[in-house]
Amino acid sequence: MCSDFQRAESGTELLARLEGRSSLKDIEPYLFADEDSPVHGAILEFHGPEGTGKTEMLYHLTARCILPKSEGGLEVEVLFIDTDYHFDMLRLVTVLEHRLSQSSEEVIKHCLGRLSLVYCSSSTQLLLTLYSLETMFCSRPSLCLLILDSLSAFYWIDRVNGGESVNLQESVLKKCSQLLEKLVNEYRLVLFATTQSIMQRTANSAEGPSCASNRPSDAELDYRPYLCKAWQQAVKHRIFFFKHDDSNTSNQFSLVSRHLKSNNLRKHFFIIRESGVEFC
Amino acid sequence: MGVLRAGLCPGLTQDMVQLLRSRGIKTVVDLVSADLEEVAQKCGLSYKALVALRRVLLAQFSAFPFNGADLYEELKTSTAILSTGIGSLDKLLDAGLYTGEVTEIVGGPGSGKTQVCLCVSAHVAHGLQQNVLYIDSNGGFTASRILQLLQARTPDEEEQAGALQRIQVVRAFDIFQMLDMIQDLRGTVAQQVTNHMTRDRDTGKLKPALGRSWSFVPSTRFLLDVTKGTGASDSQRMVCLMKSPRLPTGFQEMVDLGTWGTSEQSPQLQGDHT
């Protein structure tokens, strides 16, 4: 149901909910480890240390969505939730300008009109905002993509506020995860959420994440799940990001995409140019 | 934000608060996530009133979405790029310090972090005629050094005095004083912070201090390194870009601490001063 209000759905709302949302299958095939998995109702987590290209990938996906069909985009709406004030509008505009065949202020503004931005400064505010955004998802069938950068921004603050009890520390994020799962499933959205690698594995693991190794299993060597179980269960794909440190001025990156149920792994390389992410 | 109390929002009376609390609903989150039909039955409150209350609370405490086109319009007029006054550093930073972003300077002891801060302050106050808030937490700020830097830029004493007045210095020796200061700041600013180096526990390599959680906060980070080897004078430093949202990392430039006091070598910047 649209909201807690005890009223019947109007005809248009019913159609919007069922018929709906255009397929995001072509949004970026490289990110999905399992080609057969449905894209609707998917939750993908981007995980990696800083400077590995997670936010750039989000700009790439946003551009893919908001560009008009005539320019190779999907012409759908995007909602970007920013929790650490890292969203760089000017960078997104640069990416759009490079991808448009004829870029003018008019066209750029038209594309940006399909993007909505929300800033949250605490996990409680994030939870309340998700509740109030429900009406937005309900009434706008062209809103297909939800981006959350990043989900782990309040981790330490929540731990401090929760006192001694782990349950209390995790309670708000748990509610957020459950609500996100519900919204994504009910409104058939796709959610990309980033989490930062703020935890370190103990010294037992010899190789760090920065080596350009070819074995996909190295991806998980430094990974230590620290967010609540409810989130771990909601994620369908986990994508690890790496930066290659071999050359001095490198802009070579790679990602390893893992489908959590089927355990399929895919590895891809990409570079970052002025025009954004480019897969090799 | 959090606990429900009378007057928190219009329509929330003390009686309602008591009734809700008696059924385990103490915070805003509890109420918003609860099944309101159930709550209405258990607490004996009107369902309609609860629904209205939920709507008001959400409107008051949740964040409001902005449209991308509107935000872009606003940013076009309010974003500024502040040149640091050091040509090679500006190259590394893609023209300078961006407002709305945090730039971090990392370096070992004696690498010149404070010198960079003083130099940038002098340039912003005198060359760009903008206000500077200098928060000093390790006693590195000396007014005489700033005056020296200004004197090297202009012989005019009035100009020097004007620039000095635009620099506000605050000494904050614990985190609470610092947070207090930052909370009172209004308007768009560009922030520059310094950080020390420490050794990685496992590999022994040098890395920026304060750990991973801090490392995600700044958008840009550059390292100041003392250059070794023959031919390099004591005052030379190598600046290396470690993190940037718009340039590939790894770029290096050489800067000379000794010449920072003087008017910039780059002809472009000299043009700005006239």
Coordinates of C-alpha atoms in Angstrom, one line a residue:
Chain A
M1 CA 0.0 0.0 0.0
C2 CA 1.0 3.5 -0.7
S3 CA 0.9 4.8 2.8
D4 CA -0.7 4.2 6.1
F5 CA -3.7 6.2 5.1
Q6 CA -6.8 3.9 4.9
R7 CA -7.9 4.9 1.5
A8 CA -8.2 3.1 -1.8
E9 CA -5.5 3.5 -4.4
S10 CA -6.6 5.6 -7.3
G11 CA -6.6 4.0 -10.7
T12 CA -3.5 5.8 -11.8
E13 CA -1.6 4.8 -8.7
L14 CA -2.5 1.2 -9.2
L15 CA -1.3 1.3 -12.8
A16 CA 1.8 3.1 -11.8
R17 CA 2.6 0.5 -9.2
L18 CA 2.0 -2.5 -11.3
E19 CA 2.8 -1.6 -14.8
G20 CA 5.4 0.4 -14.2
R21 CA 8.8 1.0 -13.9
S22 CA 10.9 0.8 -17.0
S23 CA 13.5 -1.9 -17.0
L24 CA 17.0 -0.9 -15.8
K25 CA 18.5 -4.0 -17.3
D26 CA 20.7 -1.9 -19.6
I27 CA 21.9 0.4 -16.9
E28 CA 25.3 -1.2 -16.6
P29 CA 25.6 -4.9 -17.4
Y30 CA 29.1 -5.1 -16.1
L31 CA 27.9 -4.6 -12.5
F32 CA 25.7 -7.8 -12.4
A33 CA 27.6 -11.0 -11.8
D34 CA 24.6 -13.1 -12.8
E35 CA 23.2 -12.2 -16.2
D36 CA 19.9 -13.9 -15.5
S37 CA 19.1 -12.2 -12.2
P38 CA 16.2 -9.8 -12.4
V39 CA 17.1 -6.2 -12.1
H40 CA 13.9 -5.0 -10.4
G41 CA 14.0 -5.1 -6.7
A42 CA 17.8 -5.4 -6.7
I43 CA 20.0 -4.1 -3.9
L44 CA 23.6 -3.7 -4.8
E45 CA 26.3 -2.7 -2.4
F46 CA 29.5 -0.9 -3.5
H47 CA 32.3 -1.6 -1.1
G48 CA 35.8 -0.4 -1.1
P49 CA 38.5 1.8 0.4
E50 CA 38.5 5.5 -0.4
G51 CA 39.6 6.7 -3.7
T52 CA 38.6 3.5 -5.5
G53 CA 36.0 5.0 -7.8
K54 CA 32.7 4.2 -6.0
T55 CA 31.3 7.7 -6.2
E56 CA 32.5 8.0 -9.8
M57 CA 30.6 4.9 -10.6
L58 CA 27.5 6.4 -9.1
Y59 CA 27.9 9.5 -11.4
H60 CA 28.2 7.1 -14.3
L61 CA 25.0 5.3 -13.4
T62 CA 23.2 8.6 -12.7
A63 CA 24.3 10.0 -16.1
R64 CA 23.1 6.7 -17.8
C65 CA 19.7 7.2 -16.3
I66 CA 19.0 10.9 -16.7
L67 CA 20.3 11.4 -20.2
P68 CA 17.6 11.4 -22.9
K69 CA 17.0 8.3 -25.0
S70 CA 18.3 10.1 -28.1
E71 CA 21.7 10.4 -26.4
G72 CA 21.8 6.8 -25.3
G73 CA 20.4 7.3 -21.8
L74 CA 17.4 5.6 -20.2
E75 CA 15.4 8.8 -19.5
V76 CA 14.4 7.8 -16.0
E77 CA 14.4 9.6 -12.7
V78 CA 17.0 9.1 -10.0
L79 CA 16.9 9.9 -6.3
F80 CA 20.3 10.4 -4.7
I81 CA 20.6 10.3 -0.9
D82 CA 23.8 11.9 0.2
T83 CA 24.9 11.2 3.8
D84 CA 28.4 12.6 3.8
Y85 CA 28.1 15.7 1.7
H86 CA 30.4 14.4 -1.0
F87 CA 28.1 14.8 -4.0
D88 CA 29.8 17.0 -6.5
M89 CA 27.2 18.5 -8.8
L90 CA 29.9 20.2 -11.0
R91 CA 31.6 16.9 -11.6
L92 CA 28.3 15.3 -12.6
V93 CA 27.7 18.2 -15.0
T94 CA 31.2 17.6 -16.5
V95 CA 30.3 14.0 -17.1
L96 CA 27.0 14.9 -18.8
E97 CA 28.7 17.5 -21.0
H98 CA 31.1 15.0 -22.3
R99 CA 28.5 12.4 -23.0
L100 CA 26.0 14.7 -24.8
S101 CA 26.5 15.2 -28.6
Q102 CA 25.4 18.7 -28.3
S103 CA 25.6 20.0 -24.8
S104 CA 23.9 23.3 -23.9
E105 CA 22.7 24.7 -20.6
E106 CA 19.1 23.9 -21.6
V107 CA 19.8 20.2 -22.2
I108 CA 21.9 19.9 -19.0
K109 CA 19.1 21.5 -16.9
H110 CA 16.6 19.2 -18.5
C111 CA 18.6 16.2 -17.6
L112 CA 19.3 17.5 -14.1
G113 CA 15.5 17.9 -13.7
R114 CA 15.3 14.1 -13.5
L115 CA 17.6 14.0 -10.5
S116 CA 16.4 14.6 -6.9
L117 CA 18.9 15.1 -4.1
V118 CA 18.4 14.6 -0.4
Y119 CA 21.0 15.3 2.3
C120 CA 20.8 13.4 5.6
S121 CA 22.9 14.1 8.6
S122 CA 22.0 11.2 10.9
S123 CA 20.7 7.7 10.7
T124 CA 17.4 8.7 12.4
Q125 CA 17.0 11.5 9.8
L126 CA 17.7 8.9 7.1
L127 CA 15.0 6.6 8.5
L128 CA 12.4 9.3 8.7
T129 CA 13.3 10.6 5.3
L130 CA 12.8 7.2 3.8
Y131 CA 9.3 7.0 5.3
S132 CA 8.4 10.4 3.9
L133 CA 9.8 9.5 0.5
E134 CA 7.4 6.7 0.2
T135 CA 4.8 9.0 -1.3
M136 CA 7.4 10.1 -3.9
F137 CA 7.9 6.5 -5.1
C138 CA 4.2 6.0 -5.1
S139 CA 3.4 8.9 -7.3
R140 CA 6.3 8.9 -9.7
P141 CA 6.6 5.8 -11.8
S142 CA 9.5 7.2 -13.7
L143 CA 11.6 7.2 -10.5
C144 CA 13.5 3.9 -10.9
L145 CA 16.9 4.3 -9.3
L146 CA 17.7 5.0 -5.7
I147 CA 21.3 5.8 -4.7
L148 CA 22.5 5.9 -1.2
D149 CA 26.0 7.3 -0.7
S150 CA 27.0 6.1 1.9
L151 CA 25.2 3.8 4.2
S152 CA 28.1 3.5 6.6
A153 CA 28.6 7.2 7.3
F154 CA 26.9 7.1 10.7
Y155 CA 28.4 3.8 11.9
W156 CA 30.5 5.2 14.7
I157 CA 28.0 7.8 15.7
D158 CA 25.3 5.1 16.1
R159 CA 27.7 3.0 18.1
V160 CA 28.4 5.8 20.5
N161 CA 24.7 6.6 20.9
G162 CA 23.7 3.0 21.5
G163 CA 25.7 2.7 24.6
E164 CA 26.6 -0.8 25.7
S165 CA 23.9 -2.8 23.9
V166 CA 24.8 -3.9 20.3
N167 CA 21.1 -4.2 19.5
L168 CA 20.5 -0.6 20.4
Q169 CA 23.5 0.5 18.5
E170 CA 22.3 -1.2 15.4
S171 CA 18.5 -0.6 15.8
V172 CA 18.2 2.5 13.5
L173 CA 20.3 1.0 10.7
K174 CA 18.4 -2.2 11.0
K175 CA 15.1 -0.3 10.5
C176 CA 16.6 1.6 7.6
S177 CA 17.7 -1.7 5.9
Q178 CA 14.3 -3.3 6.4
L179 CA 12.5 -0.2 5.1
L180 CA 14.8 0.0 2.1
E181 CA 14.2 -3.7 1.3
K182 CA 10.4 -3.1 1.6
L183 CA 10.5 0.0 -0.6
V184 CA 12.7 -1.6 -3.3
N185 CA 10.5 -4.7 -3.5
E186 CA 7.2 -2.9 -3.4
Y187 CA 8.0 -0.2 -5.9
R188 CA 10.4 -2.3 -8.0
L189 CA 13.3 0.0 -7.7
V190 CA 17.0 -0.6 -7.9
L191 CA 19.1 0.5 -5.0
F192 CA 22.9 1.1 -5.2
A193 CA 24.3 1.8 -1.7
T194 CA 28.0 2.4 -0.9
T195 CA 29.7 1.3 2.2
Q196 CA 33.2 2.3 3.2
S197 CA 36.0 -0.1 4.2
I198 CA 36.5 1.3 7.6
M199 CA 37.4 -2.0 9.3
Q200 CA 40.7 -3.8 8.9
R201 CA 41.3 -7.5 8.9
T202 CA 43.8 -8.7 11.5
A203 CA 47.4 -9.0 10.4
N204 CA 47.0 -12.7 9.5
S205 CA 45.9 -12.0 6.0
A206 CA 49.1 -11.3 4.1
E207 CA 48.0 -9.5 1.0
G208 CA 46.2 -6.2 1.3
P209 CA 43.4 -5.1 -1.0
S210 CA 45.6 -2.8 -3.0
C211 CA 47.5 -5.4 -5.1
A212 CA 46.3 -5.9 -8.6
S213 CA 45.8 -9.6 -8.1
N214 CA 43.9 -11.7 -10.6
R215 CA 42.3 -14.1 -8.2
P216 CA 38.8 -13.0 -7.5
S217 CA 38.9 -14.4 -4.0
D218 CA 41.3 -11.8 -2.9
A219 CA 38.4 -9.4 -3.0
E220 CA 37.2 -10.7 0.3
L221 CA 40.5 -10.8 2.1
D222 CA 40.1 -7.4 3.6
Y223 CA 36.4 -7.5 3.8
R224 CA 34.9 -7.6 7.3
P225 CA 31.2 -7.2 7.5
Y226 CA 30.4 -4.6 10.2
L227 CA 27.0 -3.3 9.4
C228 CA 23.9 -5.0 10.9
K229 CA 22.6 -8.4 9.8
A230 CA 19.5 -7.0 8.4
W231 CA 21.6 -5.2 5.8
Q232 CA 23.8 -8.2 5.1
Q233 CA 20.6 -10.1 4.3
A234 CA 19.1 -7.4 2.1
V235 CA 22.0 -7.1 -0.3
K236 CA 21.9 -9.2 -3.4
H237 CA 25.1 -8.2 -5.1
R238 CA 28.2 -7.0 -3.5
I239 CA 30.7 -5.2 -5.6
F240 CA 34.3 -4.6 -4.4
F241 CA 36.3 -1.7 -5.8
F242 CA 40.0 -1.6 -6.2
K243 CA 42.6 0.9 -7.4
H244 CA 45.7 -0.3 -9.1
D245 CA 48.8 1.2 -7.7
D246 CA 51.3 -0.1 -10.3
S247 CA 52.1 3.0 -12.2
N248 CA 52.7 6.5 -10.8
T249 CA 49.8 8.4 -12.3
S250 CA 47.4 5.5 -12.8
N251 CA 43.8 5.8 -13.2
Q252 CA 43.2 2.1 -13.6
F253 CA 40.6 0.5 -11.4
S254 CA 38.9 -2.8 -11.1
L255 CA 35.8 -4.2 -9.6
V256 CA 34.7 -7.7 -8.5
S257 CA 31.0 -8.3 -8.6
R258 CA 29.6 -11.1 -6.5
H259 CA 26.1 -12.4 -6.6
L260 CA 25.5 -13.5 -3.0
K261 CA 23.0 -16.3 -3.5
S262 CA 24.6 -18.0 -6.5
N263 CA 28.2 -17.1 -5.6
N264 CA 29.0 -16.1 -9.1
L265 CA 32.0 -13.8 -9.4
R266 CA 32.9 -11.4 -12.2
K267 CA 35.9 -9.2 -12.5
H268 CA 36.1 -6.1 -14.7
F269 CA 38.6 -3.3 -15.3
F270 CA 37.7 0.3 -15.8
I271 CA 39.4 3.7 -16.1
I272 CA 38.1 7.1 -15.1
R273 CA 38.2 9.9 -17.7
E274 CA 36.8 13.4 -17.8
S275 CA 33.7 11.8 -19.2
G276 CA 33.5 9.4 -16.3
V277 CA 33.8 5.7 -15.9
E278 CA 34.8 3.7 -19.0
F279 CA 35.1 -0.1 -18.9
C280 CA 38.1 -1.6 -20.6
Chain B
M1 CA 15.5 14.9 17.8
G2 CA 14.1 11.7 19.2
V3 CA 12.0 11.7 22.3
L4 CA 8.4 12.5 22.1
R5 CA 7.3 15.3 24.4
A6 CA 4.5 17.8 24.6
G7 CA 4.9 20.7 22.2
L8 CA 7.5 18.9 20.0
C9 CA 5.1 19.6 17.2
P10 CA 1.7 21.0 16.8
G11 CA -1.0 18.6 18.0
L12 CA 1.2 16.7 20.4
T13 CA -0.3 17.1 23.9
Q14 CA 1.0 15.9 27.2
D15 CA -1.9 13.5 27.5
M16 CA -1.0 11.9 24.1
V17 CA 2.6 11.6 25.1
Q18 CA 1.7 9.8 28.4
L19 CA -0.7 7.4 26.6
L20 CA 1.9 6.6 23.9
R21 CA 4.6 6.2 26.4
S22 CA 2.5 3.7 28.4
R23 CA 2.4 1.5 25.3
G24 CA 6.1 1.7 24.6
I25 CA 6.1 4.5 22.1
K26 CA 8.7 6.9 23.3
T27 CA 10.5 8.4 20.3
V28 CA 9.6 9.9 17.0
V29 CA 11.0 6.8 15.2
D30 CA 8.8 4.5 17.4
L31 CA 5.7 6.4 16.3
V32 CA 6.5 6.8 12.7
S33 CA 7.3 3.1 12.3
A34 CA 4.4 1.8 14.3
D35 CA 1.2 0.3 13.0
L36 CA -1.2 3.2 13.7
E37 CA -4.4 1.2 13.7
E38 CA -2.9 -1.0 16.5
V39 CA -1.7 2.0 18.4
A40 CA -5.1 3.7 18.1
Q41 CA -6.8 0.7 19.6
K42 CA -4.3 0.1 22.4
C43 CA -3.9 3.7 23.5
G44 CA -7.5 4.8 23.0
L45 CA -6.4 7.7 20.7
S46 CA -8.1 8.7 17.5
Y47 CA -6.7 7.0 14.4
K48 CA -7.1 10.2 12.4
A49 CA -5.2 12.2 15.0
L50 CA -2.4 9.8 14.9
V51 CA -2.2 9.8 11.2
A52 CA -2.1 13.6 11.2
L53 CA 0.6 13.6 13.9
R54 CA 2.7 11.2 11.9
R55 CA 2.5 13.4 8.9
V56 CA 3.5 16.5 10.9
L57 CA 6.4 14.7 12.5
L58 CA 7.7 13.5 9.1
A59 CA 7.4 16.9 7.6
Q60 CA 9.3 18.4 10.5
F61 CA 12.1 15.9 10.9
S62 CA 12.8 14.4 7.6
A63 CA 15.1 15.9 5.0
F64 CA 13.6 17.7 2.0
P65 CA 14.6 16.6 -1.5
F66 CA 16.1 19.2 -3.9
N67 CA 15.6 19.1 -7.6
G68 CA 18.9 18.7 -9.5
A69 CA 18.4 21.6 -11.9
D70 CA 17.6 24.0 -9.0
L71 CA 20.6 22.9 -7.1
Y72 CA 22.8 23.3 -10.1
E73 CA 21.6 26.9 -10.5
E74 CA 22.4 27.7 -6.9
L75 CA 25.8 26.1 -7.0
K76 CA 26.8 28.0 -10.2
T77 CA 26.5 31.3 -8.3
S78 CA 27.8 30.2 -4.9
T79 CA 30.8 28.0 -5.6
A80 CA 34.2 29.6 -5.8
I81 CA 37.7 28.3 -6.4
L82 CA 40.3 30.0 -4.2
S83 CA 43.8 30.1 -5.5
T84 CA 46.4 29.1 -2.9
G85 CA 48.9 31.6 -4.2
I86 CA 51.4 28.9 -4.9
G87 CA 51.4 28.1 -8.7
S88 CA 52.5 24.5 -8.6
L89 CA 50.0 23.7 -5.8
D90 CA 47.2 25.3 -7.7
K91 CA 48.0 23.0 -10.7
L92 CA 47.7 20.0 -8.4
L93 CA 44.4 21.2 -7.0
D94 CA 42.9 22.0 -10.4
A95 CA 43.0 25.7 -9.9
G96 CA 42.7 25.9 -6.1
L97 CA 40.6 25.2 -3.1
Y98 CA 37.0 24.6 -3.9
T99 CA 34.3 26.0 -1.5
G100 CA 32.1 23.3 -0.1
E101 CA 35.1 20.8 0.1
V102 CA 37.7 19.7 2.6
T103 CA 41.3 19.6 1.4
E104 CA 43.8 17.7 3.6
I105 CA 47.5 18.4 3.8
V106 CA 49.6 15.5 5.1
G107 CA 53.2 15.4 6.0
G108 CA 55.8 14.4 8.5
P109 CA 57.2 16.9 11.1
G110 CA 59.0 19.8 9.5
S111 CA 57.6 19.1 6.1
G112 CA 56.0 22.5 5.8
K113 CA 52.3 22.0 6.5
T114 CA 52.0 25.1 8.7
Q115 CA 53.9 27.1 6.2
V116 CA 51.4 26.2 3.5
C117 CA 48.5 27.2 5.8
L118 CA 50.2 30.6 6.6
C119 CA 50.9 31.2 2.9
V120 CA 47.4 30.4 1.8
S121 CA 46.0 32.6 4.5
A122 CA 48.1 35.5 3.5
H123 CA 47.2 35.1 -0.2
V124 CA 43.4 34.7 0.5
A125 CA 43.4 37.7 2.9
H126 CA 45.5 40.0 0.7
G127 CA 45.3 38.8 -2.9
L128 CA 41.7 37.6 -2.9
Q129 CA 40.5 40.0 -0.2
Q130 CA 38.5 37.3 1.5
N131 CA 38.1 36.4 5.2
V132 CA 40.1 33.6 6.8
L133 CA 39.3 31.7 9.9
Y134 CA 42.5 30.1 11.2
I135 CA 42.0 27.5 13.9
D136 CA 45.3 26.7 15.5
S137 CA 45.5 23.5 17.6
N138 CA 49.2 23.1 17.9
G139 CA 50.6 26.6 18.4
G140 CA 52.0 26.9 14.9
F141 CA 50.5 30.3 14.1
T142 CA 52.6 33.3 14.6
A143 CA 51.4 36.7 13.6
S144 CA 54.9 37.9 12.9
R145 CA 55.3 35.2 10.2
I146 CA 52.1 36.3 8.5
L147 CA 53.2 39.9 8.7
Q148 CA 56.5 38.8 7.0
L149 CA 54.6 37.1 4.2
L150 CA 52.4 40.1 3.7
Q151 CA 55.3 42.5 3.8
A152 CA 56.9 40.5 1.0
R153 CA 53.7 40.9 -1.1
T154 CA 53.2 44.6 -0.6
P155 CA 55.1 47.5 1.0
D156 CA 51.9 49.4 1.6
E157 CA 51.2 49.3 5.4
E158 CA 47.6 49.9 5.1
E159 CA 47.1 47.0 2.8
Q160 CA 49.0 44.8 5.2
A161 CA 46.8 46.0 8.1
G162 CA 43.7 45.4 6.0
A163 CA 44.8 41.8 5.2
L164 CA 45.7 41.1 8.9
Q165 CA 42.2 42.2 9.9
R166 CA 40.6 39.7 7.6
I167 CA 42.4 36.8 9.3
Q168 CA 40.7 35.6 12.5
V169 CA 42.8 33.3 14.6
V170 CA 41.2 31.0 17.2
R171 CA 43.2 28.7 19.4
A172 CA 41.4 25.4 20.1
F173 CA 43.4 22.8 22.0
D174 CA 40.7 20.2 22.4
I175 CA 38.1 18.8 20.1
F176 CA 35.1 20.4 21.8
Q177 CA 36.5 23.9 21.4
M178 CA 37.1 23.2 17.8
L179 CA 33.6 21.8 17.2
D180 CA 32.2 24.9 18.9
M181 CA 34.0 27.1 16.6
I182 CA 33.0 25.2 13.5
Q183 CA 29.3 25.1 14.5
D184 CA 29.1 28.9 14.5
L185 CA 30.4 29.2 10.9
R186 CA 27.9 30.4 8.4
G187 CA 28.0 30.5 4.6
T188 CA 30.0 28.6 2.1
V189 CA 33.6 28.0 3.0
A190 CA 36.5 26.1 1.6
Q191 CA 38.2 24.1 4.3
Q192 CA 41.8 23.2 4.6
V193 CA 43.1 20.8 7.3
T194 CA 46.5 19.4 8.2
N195 CA 47.2 15.9 9.4
H196 CA 50.2 14.1 10.6
M197 CA 51.8 10.9 9.4
T198 CA 52.0 7.6 11.2
R199 CA 53.3 4.1 10.4
D200 CA 51.1 1.3 9.3
R201 CA 51.1 -1.4 11.9
D202 CA 51.6 -4.3 9.6
T203 CA 53.6 -3.1 6.6
G204 CA 55.6 -0.3 8.3
K205 CA 54.8 2.1 5.5
L206 CA 54.0 5.7 6.2
K207 CA 50.4 6.7 6.0
P208 CA 48.2 9.6 7.0
A209 CA 47.1 9.5 10.7
L210 CA 43.6 9.4 12.1
G211 CA 42.7 6.1 10.4
R212 CA 40.3 5.0 7.8
S213 CA 37.2 6.6 9.1
W214 CA 38.7 10.1 8.8
S215 CA 40.3 9.3 5.4
F216 CA 36.9 9.3 3.7
V217 CA 36.0 12.8 4.8
P218 CA 38.3 15.1 2.8
S219 CA 37.7 15.2 -1.0
T220 CA 41.3 16.1 -1.8
R221 CA 44.5 15.1 -0.1
F222 CA 48.1 16.0 -0.9
L223 CA 51.4 15.0 0.7
L224 CA 54.3 17.2 1.5
D225 CA 57.6 15.3 1.4
V226 CA 61.1 16.5 2.1
T227 CA 63.1 15.9 -1.0
K228 CA 66.4 14.1 -0.5
G229 CA 69.4 13.7 -2.7
T230 CA 72.0 15.9 -4.3
G231 CA 71.0 19.2 -5.7
A232 CA 67.9 19.5 -3.6
S233 CA 68.1 22.5 -1.3
D234 CA 66.8 22.4 2.3
S235 CA 63.7 24.4 1.5
Q236 CA 62.4 22.2 -1.4
R237 CA 59.4 20.0 -1.0
M238 CA 57.7 17.5 -3.2
V239 CA 54.0 17.8 -3.3
C240 CA 52.1 14.7 -4.3
L241 CA 48.4 14.4 -5.0
M242 CA 47.0 11.4 -3.1
K243 CA 43.3 11.9 -3.5
S244 CA 41.2 14.0 -5.7
P245 CA 37.6 14.0 -7.0
R246 CA 38.6 15.5 -10.4
L247 CA 42.2 14.8 -11.2
P248 CA 44.1 11.5 -11.5
T249 CA 46.2 10.9 -8.5
G250 CA 50.0 10.5 -8.4
F251 CA 50.8 13.9 -9.9
Q252 CA 53.8 15.5 -8.3
E253 CA 55.1 19.0 -8.3
M254 CA 58.1 20.6 -6.7
V255 CA 57.7 23.6 -4.5
D256 CA 60.3 25.7 -2.8
L257 CA 59.5 26.9 0.7
G258 CA 62.0 29.7 0.5
T259 CA 60.2 31.5 -2.3
W260 CA 56.8 31.3 -0.8
G261 CA 57.1 34.6 0.9
T262 CA 57.6 36.4 -2.3
S263 CA 55.2 37.4 -5.0
E264 CA 54.3 34.4 -7.1
Q265 CA 56.7 33.3 -9.9
S266 CA 53.9 32.4 -12.3
P267 CA 53.1 35.4 -14.6
Q268 CA 49.4 34.7 -14.5
L269 CA 49.1 35.2 -10.8
Q270 CA 51.2 38.3 -10.9
G271 CA 48.6 39.8 -13.3
D272 CA 45.9 39.2 -10.6
H273 CA 47.7 41.5 -8.1
T274 CA 47.7 44.6 -10.2

